[in-house]
XYZ file of C-alpha atoms in Angstrom:
245
model
C 22.514 26.425 -21.367
C 23.300 23.021 -22.846
C 22.984 20.163 -20.381
C 24.805 16.885 -20.967
C 23.390 13.793 -19.260
C 25.859 10.910 -18.935
C 24.763 7.648 -17.282
C 27.879 5.809 -16.073
C 28.481 2.333 -14.708
C 32.045 1.071 -14.207
C 33.519 3.361 -16.856
C 37.000 3.850 -15.354
C 38.624 2.834 -18.647
C 36.717 5.248 -20.874
C 35.253 8.110 -18.832
C 38.567 9.999 -18.379
C 39.095 10.127 -22.147
C 35.584 11.485 -22.678
C 36.007 14.144 -19.990
C 39.353 15.145 -21.489
C 37.529 15.542 -24.804
C 35.119 17.952 -23.094
C 38.139 19.959 -21.934
C 39.823 20.022 -25.334
C 36.765 20.696 -27.515
C 36.308 24.276 -26.194
C 32.557 24.560 -26.774
C 31.403 28.042 -27.764
C 28.313 27.846 -25.537
C 27.717 27.517 -21.771
C 27.170 23.932 -20.701
C 26.896 21.705 -17.667
C 27.576 17.972 -17.392
C 25.455 15.770 -15.138
C 26.817 12.271 -14.561
C 24.574 9.650 -13.001
C 26.901 7.119 -11.403
C 24.835 3.950 -11.381
C 26.461 2.190 -8.430
C 29.907 1.799 -10.002
C 32.302 -0.462 -8.075
C 35.459 0.655 -9.887
C 37.213 4.051 -9.915
C 34.356 5.868 -11.669
C 33.280 7.838 -8.539
C 36.860 9.000 -7.915
C 37.234 10.051 -11.557
C 34.044 12.098 -11.318
C 35.321 13.872 -8.197
C 38.655 14.617 -9.882
C 37.032 16.247 -12.910
C 34.660 18.383 -10.856
C 37.649 20.706 -10.476
C 38.242 20.815 -14.223
C 34.763 20.982 -15.778
C 31.274 22.372 -15.078
C 30.191 19.011 -13.728
C 27.908 17.604 -11.064
C 26.947 14.051 -10.211
C 24.188 11.946 -8.734
C 25.231 8.628 -7.199
C 23.091 5.505 -6.930
C 23.965 3.365 -3.914
C 23.823 0.253 -6.105
C 23.567 -0.629 -9.775
C 19.972 -0.110 -10.897
C 20.301 -0.270 -14.674
C 20.422 2.250 -17.489
C 16.705 2.993 -17.284
C 16.878 4.085 -13.662
C 20.012 6.131 -14.392
C 18.179 7.941 -17.182
C 15.147 8.452 -14.947
C 17.335 9.978 -12.233
C 19.064 12.150 -14.808
C 15.839 13.471 -16.312
C 14.566 14.339 -12.829
C 17.772 16.262 -12.186
C 17.426 18.078 -15.512
C 13.813 19.045 -14.801
C 14.951 20.826 -11.654
C 17.439 22.895 -13.661
C 16.256 23.373 -17.237
C 14.788 26.671 -18.419
C 13.228 27.953 -21.616
C 15.605 27.651 -24.609
C 17.899 25.200 -22.760
C 18.774 21.931 -24.512
C 19.464 18.459 -23.130
C 22.022 16.188 -24.789
C 22.139 12.537 -23.719
C 25.275 10.600 -24.571
C 27.205 7.531 -23.452
C 30.082 7.713 -20.979
C 32.407 5.472 -22.970
C 33.662 8.054 -25.463
C 32.175 6.382 -28.538
C 30.069 9.443 -29.430
C 32.248 12.244 -30.884
C 31.426 15.537 -29.200
C 31.805 17.548 -32.405
C 28.424 16.084 -33.403
C 26.818 18.239 -30.710
C 26.897 21.384 -32.860
C 24.724 19.763 -35.538
C 22.263 18.546 -32.896
C 21.973 22.003 -31.355
C 21.497 23.681 -34.739
C 18.617 21.333 -35.575
C 16.882 22.066 -32.278
C 17.391 25.809 -32.616
C 15.704 25.637 -36.030
C 12.607 23.868 -34.742
C 13.288 20.213 -33.957
C 12.171 18.804 -30.598
C 14.219 15.597 -30.677
C 17.392 15.108 -32.716
C 19.024 11.679 -32.957
C 22.683 11.225 -33.852
C 22.188 8.437 -36.371
C 24.435 5.730 -37.758
C 22.014 5.090 -40.585
C 21.824 8.410 -42.449
C 24.195 9.696 -45.107
C 27.522 10.433 -43.434
C 26.894 8.051 -40.534
C 29.457 5.359 -39.736
C 30.003 2.427 -37.377
C 33.696 2.080 -36.623
C 34.822 -0.926 -34.606
C 31.458 -2.731 -34.581
C 31.565 -6.363 -35.672
C 29.485 -7.469 -38.650
C 27.014 -9.546 -36.618
C 26.176 -6.677 -34.295
C 25.893 -4.245 -37.201
C 23.454 -6.536 -38.998
C 21.353 -6.991 -35.859
C 21.226 -3.227 -35.290
C 20.147 -2.534 -38.869
C 17.501 -5.278 -38.843
C 16.176 -4.141 -35.463
C 15.929 -0.488 -36.505
C 14.214 -1.455 -39.757
C 11.727 -3.615 -37.876
C 11.063 -0.910 -35.309
C 10.519 1.592 -38.101
C 7.824 -0.639 -39.560
C 6.108 -1.357 -36.236
C 6.363 2.185 -34.875
C 7.203 4.761 -37.567
C 8.685 8.015 -36.276
C 8.987 10.667 -38.967
C 12.593 11.310 -40.065
C 14.026 8.682 -37.677
C 16.034 5.673 -38.827
C 18.247 4.976 -35.807
C 15.909 3.961 -33.004
C 18.518 2.761 -30.508
C 21.112 5.538 -30.570
C 21.284 7.122 -27.138
C 23.130 10.179 -28.466
C 20.253 12.656 -28.737
C 19.173 16.211 -28.176
C 15.890 17.234 -26.546
C 14.355 20.691 -26.598
C 13.059 22.378 -23.456
C 9.536 22.055 -24.866
C 9.918 18.297 -25.301
C 11.359 17.769 -21.818
C 8.467 19.607 -20.181
C 5.906 17.891 -22.422
C 7.271 14.454 -21.520
C 7.131 15.294 -17.834
C 3.551 16.558 -18.104
C 2.438 13.455 -19.984
C 4.315 10.688 -18.151
C 5.604 12.127 -14.875
C 7.561 9.581 -12.838
C 6.647 6.870 -15.359
C 8.700 8.471 -18.129
C 11.296 5.682 -17.967
C 9.949 2.310 -16.860
C 12.320 0.008 -18.708
C 15.371 -1.015 -16.677
C 17.888 -1.933 -19.362
C 19.114 -0.634 -22.702
C 15.570 -0.666 -24.084
C 15.023 2.481 -22.003
C 16.602 4.570 -24.786
C 13.962 3.293 -27.205
C 11.265 3.916 -24.598
C 12.240 7.590 -24.422
C 12.079 7.934 -28.198
C 8.687 6.255 -28.501
C 7.210 8.251 -25.644
C 8.541 11.429 -27.238
C 6.708 10.435 -30.418
C 3.530 9.976 -28.362
C 4.037 13.450 -26.918
C 4.191 14.939 -30.410
C 6.754 17.272 -31.931
C 9.304 17.482 -34.704
C 11.997 14.811 -35.072
C 15.219 14.882 -37.047
C 18.591 13.161 -37.360
C 22.215 14.138 -37.867
C 25.038 11.797 -38.933
C 26.868 9.901 -36.183
C 30.352 8.535 -36.759
C 30.256 5.948 -33.992
C 33.760 5.304 -32.624
C 33.301 1.932 -30.978
C 36.947 1.291 -31.769
C 37.790 3.825 -29.037
C 36.050 1.806 -26.346
C 38.386 0.098 -23.879
C 35.867 -1.344 -21.442
C 33.712 -4.368 -22.242
C 30.236 -3.818 -23.654
C 27.454 -4.219 -21.105
C 24.715 -4.715 -23.703
C 23.341 -8.168 -24.446
C 22.277 -7.447 -28.008
C 19.791 -10.262 -28.620
C 18.134 -9.775 -25.214
C 17.878 -6.037 -25.826
C 16.259 -6.487 -29.240
C 13.640 -8.805 -27.721
C 12.990 -6.161 -25.061
C 12.470 -3.587 -27.838
C 9.608 -5.507 -29.358
C 8.007 -6.267 -25.978
C 8.169 -2.540 -25.252
C 6.349 -1.707 -28.474
C 3.528 -4.093 -27.580
C 3.197 -2.397 -24.186
C 3.294 1.162 -25.501
C 0.843 0.485 -28.331
C -1.859 0.669 -25.659
C -1.106 4.341 -25.031
C -2.879 7.078 -26.924
C -0.766 9.545 -28.899
C -0.993 13.212 -27.972
C -3.503 15.238 -29.971
């Protein structure tokens, strides 16, 4: 089984297009979508209910907006209650900027031994469509800096939330960190998961991501400069932890 974890906050403009893509892509494997509705105040909850009749989909609803980190934490807890040996978890955004055809490459990498696979903008074949120059430069500089401060073998894109996790990695993360797996509240939580996975040990790899930010209709919720500062504060905090032997 392939599980898809989608955190969602006020995604009424983009979530329907993504869910329609799930319908049209006709995956050749069994899958289940788990959406964590992080206290949306728009039509996101109604959209989720509508598509429950069209897709293998379930949802967890926060009573108020708690941030991406808490949504990921809730989602990982939900996955732990379901996942079995040989299952795979795919995390992706709810705004339709991550093409679902990338999933096959992620799955193939995990089935051939990888524990974490990142869909990367920064490897050969990766692209950033619709991202302004300033944001692209900041992302590249941040990933380069993170790679120097905290090298993870084979990883160039530290902030991409489009990833695959093996069953072994999910259970290892839970054993090592428990309820403290995700402590960051904002967008730095995606980096936190990657760094903690590196502490847990395992094999890492990347596949090309053709980011389609030009498809996004809703406004971005990320404050880029603030998030980058949070990245480096996170590294200082996690440096105190011992890597797995």
